[in-house]
């Protein structure tokens, strides 16, 4: 497995459009902490960025000995808004960005059954350029539940279309996220996202879901106890032979600085990956 850091760590929990620290600094922090890749988002570079921005980002990342594990090319996808699936209808700009960054995986968004046909066409175009598409396990999407996710993956039925397993969103939707889920996702598992965000009746963060309505939740540092069962997840990943990226994907909202969160998480995840 390869340790990847999402630039999400430098965003606030509620605002996914701004990064709190420059990429140069974040790349240095990631490399010093032992990460091998950065997961790129539109808060740093996206389809809205001026010409040449992607090449500069790629150069900065490469200068620190890192690669780019995945690209989220616009803001509506991570915001999971009604506009999120629009990129599937015109995937070319996202493919151009990924290619310029030297990445072969793009995160996309799907919210309605009609998005499936657009996902097929987008995946076909992406395959011509050696690029894969993946949807994150996420609330208020076609990938809220395990069974629903598998059904969509089978219906899209493209070898370069898969899933980003994210146990916290599954937990928020009342889904099991352990070994049985990893086995169900195994044929399509392109990336692993990790954050320590769990449903709790006395939590302070309300999260809207389609399956359970509004769920109160708690966001903890990744290495804190009482949240997601990360040892069980890594046992499951080893059981299915997963050898792709494991991406730390969590905003810390001021509880920890991005630098401290990055270092602590690398130590924690590194120990679980051994």
CSV table of N, CA and C in Angstrom, one decimal, residues 97-237:
chain,number,residue,atom,x,y,z
A,97,UNK,N,-6.9,17.9,-17.4
A,97,UNK,CA,-6.3,18.3,-16.2
A,97,UNK,C,-5.5,17.1,-15.6
A,98,UNK,N,-6.1,16.0,-15.5
A,98,UNK,CA,-5.4,14.8,-15.0
A,98,UNK,C,-4.2,14.5,-15.8
A,99,UNK,N,-4.3,14.5,-17.1
A,99,UNK,CA,-3.2,14.3,-18.0
A,99,UNK,C,-2.0,15.2,-17.7
A,100,UNK,N,-2.4,16.5,-17.6
A,100,UNK,CA,-1.4,17.5,-17.3
A,100,UNK,C,-0.7,17.3,-16.0
A,101,UNK,N,-1.4,16.8,-15.0
A,101,UNK,CA,-0.8,16.5,-13.7
A,101,UNK,C,-0.1,15.2,-13.6
A,102,UNK,N,-0.2,14.4,-14.6
A,102,UNK,CA,0.4,13.0,-14.6
A,102,UNK,C,-0.4,12.1,-13.7
A,103,UNK,N,-1.7,12.2,-13.6
A,103,UNK,CA,-2.5,11.4,-12.8
A,103,UNK,C,-3.4,10.5,-13.7
A,104,UNK,N,-3.7,9.3,-13.2
A,104,UNK,CA,-4.6,8.4,-14.0
A,104,UNK,C,-5.9,8.1,-13.3
A,105,UNK,N,-6.3,8.9,-12.3
A,105,UNK,CA,-7.5,8.6,-11.6
A,105,UNK,C,-8.2,9.9,-11.3
A,106,UNK,N,-9.5,10.0,-11.6
A,106,UNK,CA,-10.4,11.2,-11.4
A,106,UNK,C,-11.6,10.8,-10.5
A,107,UNK,N,-11.8,11.6,-9.5
A,107,UNK,CA,-13.0,11.4,-8.7
A,107,UNK,C,-14.2,12.1,-9.4
A,108,UNK,N,-15.4,11.4,-9.4
A,108,UNK,CA,-16.6,12.0,-10.0
A,108,UNK,C,-17.7,11.9,-9.0
A,109,UNK,N,-18.9,12.4,-9.5
A,109,UNK,CA,-20.1,12.5,-8.6
A,109,UNK,C,-21.3,12.0,-9.3
A,110,UNK,N,-22.1,11.2,-8.7
A,110,UNK,CA,-23.4,10.7,-9.3
A,110,UNK,C,-24.5,10.7,-8.2
A,111,UNK,N,-25.6,11.3,-8.6
A,111,UNK,CA,-26.7,11.5,-7.7
A,111,UNK,C,-28.1,10.9,-8.2
A,112,UNK,N,-28.2,10.7,-9.5
A,112,UNK,CA,-29.4,10.2,-10.1
A,112,UNK,C,-29.2,9.1,-11.0
A,113,UNK,N,-30.2,8.2,-11.2
A,113,UNK,CA,-30.1,7.1,-12.1
A,113,UNK,C,-29.6,7.6,-13.5
A,114,UNK,N,-30.1,8.7,-14.0
A,114,UNK,CA,-29.7,9.2,-15.3
A,114,UNK,C,-28.2,9.5,-15.4
A,115,UNK,N,-27.5,9.6,-14.3
A,115,UNK,CA,-26.1,9.8,-14.3
A,115,UNK,C,-25.3,8.6,-14.8
A,116,UNK,N,-25.9,7.4,-14.7
A,116,UNK,CA,-25.2,6.2,-15.1
A,116,UNK,C,-24.9,6.2,-16.6
A,117,UNK,N,-25.8,6.6,-17.4
A,117,UNK,CA,-25.4,6.6,-18.8
A,117,UNK,C,-24.3,7.6,-19.2
A,118,UNK,N,-24.3,8.7,-18.4
A,118,UNK,CA,-23.2,9.7,-18.6
A,118,UNK,C,-21.9,9.1,-18.1
A,119,UNK,N,-22.0,8.4,-17.0
A,119,UNK,CA,-20.7,7.7,-16.5
A,119,UNK,C,-20.1,6.7,-17.5
A,120,UNK,N,-21.0,6.0,-18.1
A,120,UNK,CA,-20.5,5.1,-19.1
A,120,UNK,C,-19.7,5.8,-20.2
A,121,UNK,N,-20.4,6.8,-20.8
A,121,UNK,CA,-19.7,7.6,-21.9
A,121,UNK,C,-18.4,8.2,-21.4
A,122,UNK,N,-18.5,8.8,-20.2
A,122,UNK,CA,-17.3,9.5,-19.7
A,122,UNK,C,-16.2,8.4,-19.5
A,123,UNK,N,-16.5,7.3,-19.0
A,123,UNK,CA,-15.5,6.2,-18.7
A,123,UNK,C,-14.9,5.8,-20.1
A,124,UNK,N,-15.7,5.7,-21.1
A,124,UNK,CA,-15.2,5.2,-22.4
A,124,UNK,C,-14.2,6.3,-22.9
A,125,UNK,N,-14.5,7.6,-22.8
A,125,UNK,CA,-13.6,8.6,-23.3
A,125,UNK,C,-12.3,8.6,-22.4
A,126,UNK,N,-12.5,8.4,-21.1
A,126,UNK,CA,-11.3,8.3,-20.2
A,126,UNK,C,-10.4,7.1,-20.6
A,127,UNK,N,-11.0,6.0,-20.9
A,127,UNK,CA,-10.2,4.8,-21.2
A,127,UNK,C,-9.3,5.0,-22.4
A,128,UNK,N,-9.8,5.8,-23.4
A,128,UNK,CA,-9.0,6.1,-24.5
A,128,UNK,C,-7.7,6.8,-24.2
A,129,UNK,N,-7.7,7.4,-23.0
A,129,UNK,CA,-6.5,8.2,-22.6
A,129,UNK,C,-5.8,7.5,-21.4
A,130,UNK,N,-6.2,6.3,-21.1
A,130,UNK,CA,-5.6,5.6,-20.0
A,130,UNK,C,-5.9,6.1,-18.6
A,131,UNK,N,-7.1,6.7,-18.5
A,131,UNK,CA,-7.5,7.3,-17.2
A,131,UNK,C,-8.7,6.6,-16.6
A,132,UNK,N,-8.7,6.5,-15.3
A,132,UNK,CA,-9.8,5.8,-14.6
A,132,UNK,C,-10.7,6.8,-13.9
A,133,UNK,N,-12.0,6.5,-13.7
A,133,UNK,CA,-12.9,7.3,-12.9
A,133,UNK,C,-13.4,6.5,-11.7
A,134,UNK,N,-13.6,7.3,-10.6
A,134,UNK,CA,-14.1,6.6,-9.4
A,134,UNK,C,-15.0,7.5,-8.6
A,135,UNK,N,-15.9,6.9,-7.9
A,135,UNK,CA,-16.9,7.6,-7.0
A,135,UNK,C,-16.6,7.2,-5.6
A,136,UNK,N,-16.6,8.2,-4.7
A,136,UNK,CA,-16.3,8.0,-3.3
A,136,UNK,C,-17.6,7.5,-2.6
A,137,UNK,N,-17.4,6.5,-1.7
A,137,UNK,CA,-18.5,6.2,-0.7
A,137,UNK,C,-18.9,7.5,-0.1
A,138,UNK,N,-20.2,8.0,-0.3
A,138,UNK,CA,-20.5,9.3,0.1
A,138,UNK,C,-22.0,9.4,0.4
A,139,UNK,N,-22.4,10.2,1.4
A,139,UNK,CA,-23.8,10.5,1.7
A,139,UNK,C,-24.4,11.3,0.5
A,140,UNK,N,-25.7,11.2,0.4
A,140,UNK,CA,-26.5,11.9,-0.6
A,140,UNK,C,-26.0,11.7,-2.0
A,141,UNK,N,-25.7,10.4,-2.3
A,141,UNK,CA,-25.2,10.0,-3.6
A,141,UNK,C,-25.7,8.6,-3.9
A,142,UNK,N,-25.4,8.2,-5.1
A,142,UNK,CA,-25.8,6.8,-5.5
A,142,UNK,C,-24.9,5.8,-4.8
A,143,UNK,N,-23.9,6.3,-4.0
A,143,UNK,CA,-22.9,5.4,-3.3
A,143,UNK,C,-23.0,5.6,-1.8
A,144,UNK,N,-24.3,5.7,-1.3
A,144,UNK,CA,-24.5,5.8,0.1
A,144,UNK,C,-24.4,4.4,0.8
A,145,UNK,N,-24.9,3.4,0.1
A,145,UNK,CA,-24.9,2.0,0.7
A,145,UNK,C,-24.0,1.1,0.0
A,146,UNK,N,-23.7,0.0,0.6
A,146,UNK,CA,-22.8,-1.0,0.0
A,146,UNK,C,-23.6,-1.6,-1.2
A,147,UNK,N,-24.8,-2.1,-1.0
A,147,UNK,CA,-25.6,-2.8,-2.0
A,147,UNK,C,-25.8,-1.8,-3.2
A,148,UNK,N,-26.2,-0.5,-2.9
A,148,UNK,CA,-26.4,0.4,-3.9
A,148,UNK,C,-25.2,0.7,-4.7
A,149,UNK,N,-24.0,0.8,-4.1
A,149,UNK,CA,-22.7,1.1,-4.7
A,149,UNK,C,-22.4,-0.1,-5.7
A,150,UNK,N,-22.5,-1.3,-5.2
A,150,UNK,CA,-22.2,-2.5,-6.1
A,150,UNK,C,-23.2,-2.5,-7.3
A,151,UNK,N,-24.4,-2.2,-7.1
A,151,UNK,CA,-25.4,-2.2,-8.2
A,151,UNK,C,-25.0,-1.2,-9.3
A,152,UNK,N,-24.6,0.0,-8.8
A,152,UNK,CA,-24.2,1.1,-9.8
A,152,UNK,C,-22.9,0.7,-10.5
A,153,UNK,N,-22.0,0.1,-9.8
A,153,UNK,CA,-20.7,-0.3,-10.4
A,153,UNK,C,-21.0,-1.4,-11.5
A,154,UNK,N,-21.9,-2.3,-11.2
A,154,UNK,CA,-22.2,-3.3,-12.2
A,154,UNK,C,-23.0,-2.8,-13.4
A,155,UNK,N,-23.8,-1.8,-13.1
A,155,UNK,CA,-24.6,-1.2,-14.2
A,155,UNK,C,-23.7,-0.3,-15.1
A,156,UNK,N,-22.8,0.4,-14.5
A,156,UNK,CA,-21.9,1.2,-15.4
A,156,UNK,C,-21.0,0.2,-16.2
A,157,UNK,N,-20.5,-0.8,-15.5
A,157,UNK,CA,-19.8,-1.9,-16.2
A,157,UNK,C,-18.7,-1.5,-17.2
A,158,UNK,N,-17.8,-0.7,-16.6
A,158,UNK,CA,-16.6,-0.3,-17.3
A,158,UNK,C,-15.3,-0.7,-16.5
A,159,UNK,N,-14.3,-1.2,-17.1
A,159,UNK,CA,-13.1,-1.7,-16.4
A,159,UNK,C,-12.4,-0.5,-15.7
A,160,UNK,N,-12.6,0.7,-16.2
A,160,UNK,CA,-11.8,1.8,-15.7
A,160,UNK,C,-12.8,2.7,-14.8
A,161,UNK,N,-13.9,2.1,-14.3
A,161,UNK,CA,-14.8,2.8,-13.4
A,161,UNK,C,-14.9,2.1,-12.1
A,162,UNK,N,-14.6,2.7,-11.0
A,162,UNK,CA,-14.5,2.0,-9.8
A,162,UNK,C,-15.0,2.9,-8.6
A,163,UNK,N,-14.5,2.5,-7.4
A,163,UNK,CA,-15.0,3.1,-6.2
A,163,UNK,C,-13.8,3.5,-5.3
A,164,UNK,N,-14.0,4.6,-4.6
A,164,UNK,CA,-13.1,5.1,-3.5
A,164,UNK,C,-13.8,4.7,-2.2
A,165,UNK,N,-13.3,3.7,-1.6
A,165,UNK,CA,-13.8,3.2,-0.3
A,165,UNK,C,-13.5,4.2,0.8
A,166,UNK,N,-14.6,4.7,1.5
A,166,UNK,CA,-14.5,5.6,2.6
A,166,UNK,C,-15.4,5.2,3.7
A,167,UNK,N,-14.8,4.6,4.7
A,167,UNK,CA,-15.6,4.0,5.8
A,167,UNK,C,-16.5,4.9,6.6
A,168,UNK,N,-16.0,6.2,6.8
A,168,UNK,CA,-16.8,7.1,7.6
A,168,UNK,C,-18.1,7.4,7.0
A,169,UNK,N,-18.1,7.7,5.7
A,169,UNK,CA,-19.4,8.0,5.1
A,169,UNK,C,-20.3,6.8,5.1
A,170,UNK,N,-19.8,5.6,5.0
A,170,UNK,CA,-20.6,4.4,5.1
A,170,UNK,C,-21.2,4.3,6.5
A,171,UNK,N,-20.4,4.6,7.5
A,171,UNK,CA,-20.8,4.5,8.9
A,171,UNK,C,-22.0,5.5,9.1
A,172,UNK,N,-21.8,6.7,8.6
A,172,UNK,CA,-22.9,7.7,8.7
A,172,UNK,C,-24.2,7.3,8.2
A,173,UNK,N,-24.1,6.4,7.1
A,173,UNK,CA,-25.3,5.9,6.5
A,173,UNK,C,-25.8,4.6,7.1
A,174,UNK,N,-25.2,4.2,8.2
A,174,UNK,CA,-25.6,3.0,8.9
A,174,UNK,C,-25.2,1.7,8.2
A,175,UNK,N,-24.1,1.8,7.5
A,175,UNK,CA,-23.6,0.7,6.7
A,175,UNK,C,-22.3,0.0,7.4
A,176,UNK,N,-22.2,-1.3,7.3
A,176,UNK,CA,-21.0,-2.0,7.8
A,176,UNK,C,-19.9,-1.6,6.8
A,177,UNK,N,-18.7,-1.4,7.4
A,177,UNK,CA,-17.5,-1.0,6.6
A,177,UNK,C,-16.3,-1.9,6.7
A,178,UNK,N,-16.5,-3.0,7.3
A,178,UNK,CA,-15.3,-3.9,7.6
A,178,UNK,C,-15.0,-4.8,6.4
A,179,UNK,N,-14.5,-6.0,6.7
A,179,UNK,CA,-14.0,-6.9,5.7
A,179,UNK,C,-15.0,-7.3,4.7
A,180,UNK,N,-16.3,-7.5,5.1
A,180,UNK,CA,-17.3,-8.0,4.2
A,180,UNK,C,-17.5,-6.9,3.1
A,181,UNK,N,-17.5,-5.7,3.5
A,181,UNK,CA,-17.7,-4.6,2.6
A,181,UNK,C,-16.5,-4.5,1.6
A,182,UNK,N,-15.3,-4.6,2.2
A,182,UNK,CA,-14.1,-4.6,1.3
A,182,UNK,C,-14.1,-5.7,0.3
A,183,UNK,N,-14.6,-6.9,0.7
A,183,UNK,CA,-14.7,-8.0,-0.3
A,183,UNK,C,-15.7,-7.6,-1.4
A,184,UNK,N,-16.8,-7.0,-1.0
A,184,UNK,CA,-17.9,-6.6,-1.9
A,184,UNK,C,-17.3,-5.6,-2.9
A,185,UNK,N,-16.5,-4.7,-2.5
A,185,UNK,CA,-15.9,-3.6,-3.3
A,185,UNK,C,-14.7,-4.1,-4.1
A,186,UNK,N,-14.1,-5.2,-3.7
A,186,UNK,CA,-12.7,-5.6,-4.2
A,186,UNK,C,-12.6,-5.5,-5.7
A,187,UNK,N,-13.5,-5.9,-6.6
A,187,UNK,CA,-13.3,-5.9,-8.0
A,187,UNK,C,-13.2,-4.4,-8.6
A,188,UNK,N,-13.7,-3.5,-7.8
A,188,UNK,CA,-13.7,-2.1,-8.3
A,188,UNK,C,-12.9,-1.1,-7.4
A,189,UNK,N,-12.1,-1.6,-6.5
A,189,UNK,CA,-11.5,-0.8,-5.5
A,189,UNK,C,-10.3,0.0,-6.1
A,190,UNK,N,-10.4,1.3,-6.3
A,190,UNK,CA,-9.4,2.1,-6.9
A,190,UNK,C,-8.6,2.9,-5.9
A,191,UNK,N,-9.2,3.3,-4.8
A,191,UNK,CA,-8.6,4.1,-3.8
A,191,UNK,C,-9.2,3.9,-2.5
A,192,UNK,N,-8.5,4.3,-1.4
A,192,UNK,CA,-9.0,4.2,0.0
A,192,UNK,C,-8.9,5.6,0.6
A,193,UNK,N,-10.0,6.2,1.0
A,193,UNK,CA,-10.0,7.5,1.7
A,193,UNK,C,-10.3,7.2,3.2
A,194,UNK,N,-9.6,7.9,4.1
A,194,UNK,CA,-9.8,7.7,5.5
A,194,UNK,C,-10.0,9.0,6.2
A,195,UNK,N,-11.0,9.1,7.1
A,195,UNK,CA,-11.2,10.2,8.0
A,195,UNK,C,-11.9,9.6,9.2
A,196,UNK,N,-11.8,10.2,10.4
A,196,UNK,CA,-12.3,9.6,11.6
A,196,UNK,C,-13.6,10.4,11.9
A,197,UNK,N,-14.7,10.1,11.2
A,197,UNK,CA,-15.9,10.8,11.4
A,197,UNK,C,-17.0,9.8,11.6
A,198,UNK,N,-17.7,9.8,12.7
A,198,UNK,CA,-18.6,8.8,13.1
A,198,UNK,C,-19.9,9.3,13.6
A,199,UNK,N,-21.0,8.6,13.3
A,199,UNK,CA,-22.3,9.0,13.8
A,199,UNK,C,-22.4,8.8,15.4
A,200,UNK,N,-22.9,9.8,16.1
A,200,UNK,CA,-23.0,9.7,17.5
A,200,UNK,C,-24.2,10.6,17.9
A,201,UNK,N,-25.1,10.1,18.7
A,201,UNK,CA,-26.3,10.9,19.1
A,201,UNK,C,-26.0,12.2,19.8
A,202,UNK,N,-24.9,12.3,20.5
A,202,UNK,CA,-24.5,13.5,21.2
A,202,UNK,C,-23.5,14.3,20.4
A,203,UNK,N,-23.3,14.0,19.1
A,203,UNK,CA,-22.3,14.7,18.3
A,203,UNK,C,-22.8,16.1,18.0
A,204,UNK,N,-21.9,17.0,17.5
A,204,UNK,CA,-22.2,18.4,17.3
A,204,UNK,C,-22.3,18.7,15.8
A,205,UNK,N,-22.0,17.7,15.0
A,205,UNK,CA,-21.9,18.0,13.5
A,205,UNK,C,-23.1,17.3,12.8
A,206,UNK,N,-24.2,18.0,12.4
A,206,UNK,CA,-25.3,17.3,11.7
A,206,UNK,C,-24.8,17.0,10.2
A,207,UNK,N,-25.1,15.7,9.8
A,207,UNK,CA,-24.8,15.3,8.5
A,207,UNK,C,-26.1,14.8,7.8
A,208,UNK,N,-26.4,15.3,6.6
A,208,UNK,CA,-27.7,14.9,5.9
A,208,UNK,C,-27.4,13.6,5.1
A,209,UNK,N,-28.2,12.6,5.2
A,209,UNK,CA,-28.2,11.4,4.4
A,209,UNK,C,-29.5,11.1,3.8
A,210,UNK,N,-29.5,10.3,2.8
A,210,UNK,CA,-30.8,9.9,2.2
A,210,UNK,C,-31.3,8.7,2.9
A,211,UNK,N,-30.5,7.8,3.4
A,211,UNK,CA,-30.9,6.6,4.1
A,211,UNK,C,-31.4,6.8,5.5
A,212,UNK,N,-30.8,7.8,6.2
A,212,UNK,CA,-31.1,7.9,7.6
A,212,UNK,C,-31.6,9.3,8.0
A,213,UNK,N,-31.8,10.2,7.1
A,213,UNK,CA,-32.1,11.6,7.4
A,213,UNK,C,-30.9,12.3,8.0
A,214,UNK,N,-31.1,13.2,8.9
A,214,UNK,CA,-30.0,14.0,9.5
A,214,UNK,C,-29.4,13.2,10.6
A,215,UNK,N,-28.1,13.0,10.6
A,215,UNK,CA,-27.4,12.2,11.6
A,215,UNK,C,-26.4,13.1,12.3
A,216,UNK,N,-26.4,13.1,13.6
A,216,UNK,CA,-25.5,13.8,14.4
A,216,UNK,C,-24.2,13.0,14.4
A,217,UNK,N,-23.0,13.7,14.4
A,217,UNK,CA,-21.8,13.0,14.2
A,217,UNK,C,-20.6,13.8,14.9
A,218,UNK,N,-19.5,13.1,15.1
A,218,UNK,CA,-18.3,13.7,15.7
A,218,UNK,C,-17.1,13.4,14.8
A,219,UNK,N,-16.3,14.5,14.6
A,219,UNK,CA,-15.1,14.4,13.8
A,219,UNK,C,-13.9,14.5,14.8
A,220,UNK,N,-13.1,13.4,14.8
A,220,UNK,CA,-11.9,13.3,15.6
A,220,UNK,C,-10.7,13.3,14.8
A,221,UNK,N,-9.5,13.6,15.5
A,221,UNK,CA,-8.2,13.3,14.8
A,221,UNK,C,-8.2,11.9,14.4
A,222,UNK,N,-7.5,11.6,13.3
A,222,UNK,CA,-7.5,10.3,12.7
A,222,UNK,C,-6.9,9.2,13.7
A,223,UNK,N,-6.0,9.6,14.6
A,223,UNK,CA,-5.4,8.7,15.5
A,223,UNK,C,-6.1,8.7,16.9
A,224,UNK,N,-7.2,9.3,17.0
A,224,UNK,CA,-8.0,9.3,18.3
A,224,UNK,C,-8.8,8.0,18.4
A,225,UNK,N,-9.0,7.6,19.6
A,225,UNK,CA,-9.8,6.4,19.9
A,225,UNK,C,-11.2,6.8,19.9
A,226,UNK,N,-12.1,5.7,19.8
A,226,UNK,CA,-13.5,5.9,19.9
A,226,UNK,C,-14.2,6.2,18.6
A,227,UNK,N,-13.5,6.1,17.5
A,227,UNK,CA,-14.2,6.4,16.2
A,227,UNK,C,-14.1,5.2,15.3
A,228,UNK,N,-13.7,5.4,14.1
A,228,UNK,CA,-13.6,4.4,13.1
A,228,UNK,C,-12.6,3.3,13.5
A,229,UNK,N,-12.9,2.1,13.2
A,229,UNK,CA,-12.0,1.0,13.6
A,229,UNK,C,-11.0,0.7,12.5
A,230,UNK,N,-9.9,1.5,12.6
A,230,UNK,CA,-8.9,1.5,11.5
A,230,UNK,C,-8.1,0.2,11.5
A,231,UNK,N,-7.8,-0.4,12.7
A,231,UNK,CA,-7.1,-1.7,12.6
A,231,UNK,C,-7.9,-2.8,11.8
A,232,UNK,N,-9.2,-2.8,12.0
A,232,UNK,CA,-10.0,-3.8,11.3
A,232,UNK,C,-10.0,-3.5,9.8
A,233,UNK,N,-10.0,-2.2,9.4
A,233,UNK,CA,-9.9,-1.8,8.0
A,233,UNK,C,-8.7,-2.3,7.4
A,234,UNK,N,-7.5,-2.1,8.0
A,234,UNK,CA,-6.3,-2.6,7.4
A,234,UNK,C,-6.1,-4.1,7.4
A,235,UNK,N,-6.7,-4.8,8.4
A,235,UNK,CA,-6.7,-6.2,8.3
A,235,UNK,C,-7.5,-6.7,7.1
A,236,UNK,N,-8.7,-6.0,6.9
A,236,UNK,CA,-9.5,-6.3,5.7
A,236,UNK,C,-8.8,-6.0,4.4
A,237,UNK,N,-8.0,-4.9,4.3
A,237,UNK,CA,-7.3,-4.5,3.1
A,237,UNK,C,-6.2,-5.6,2.8
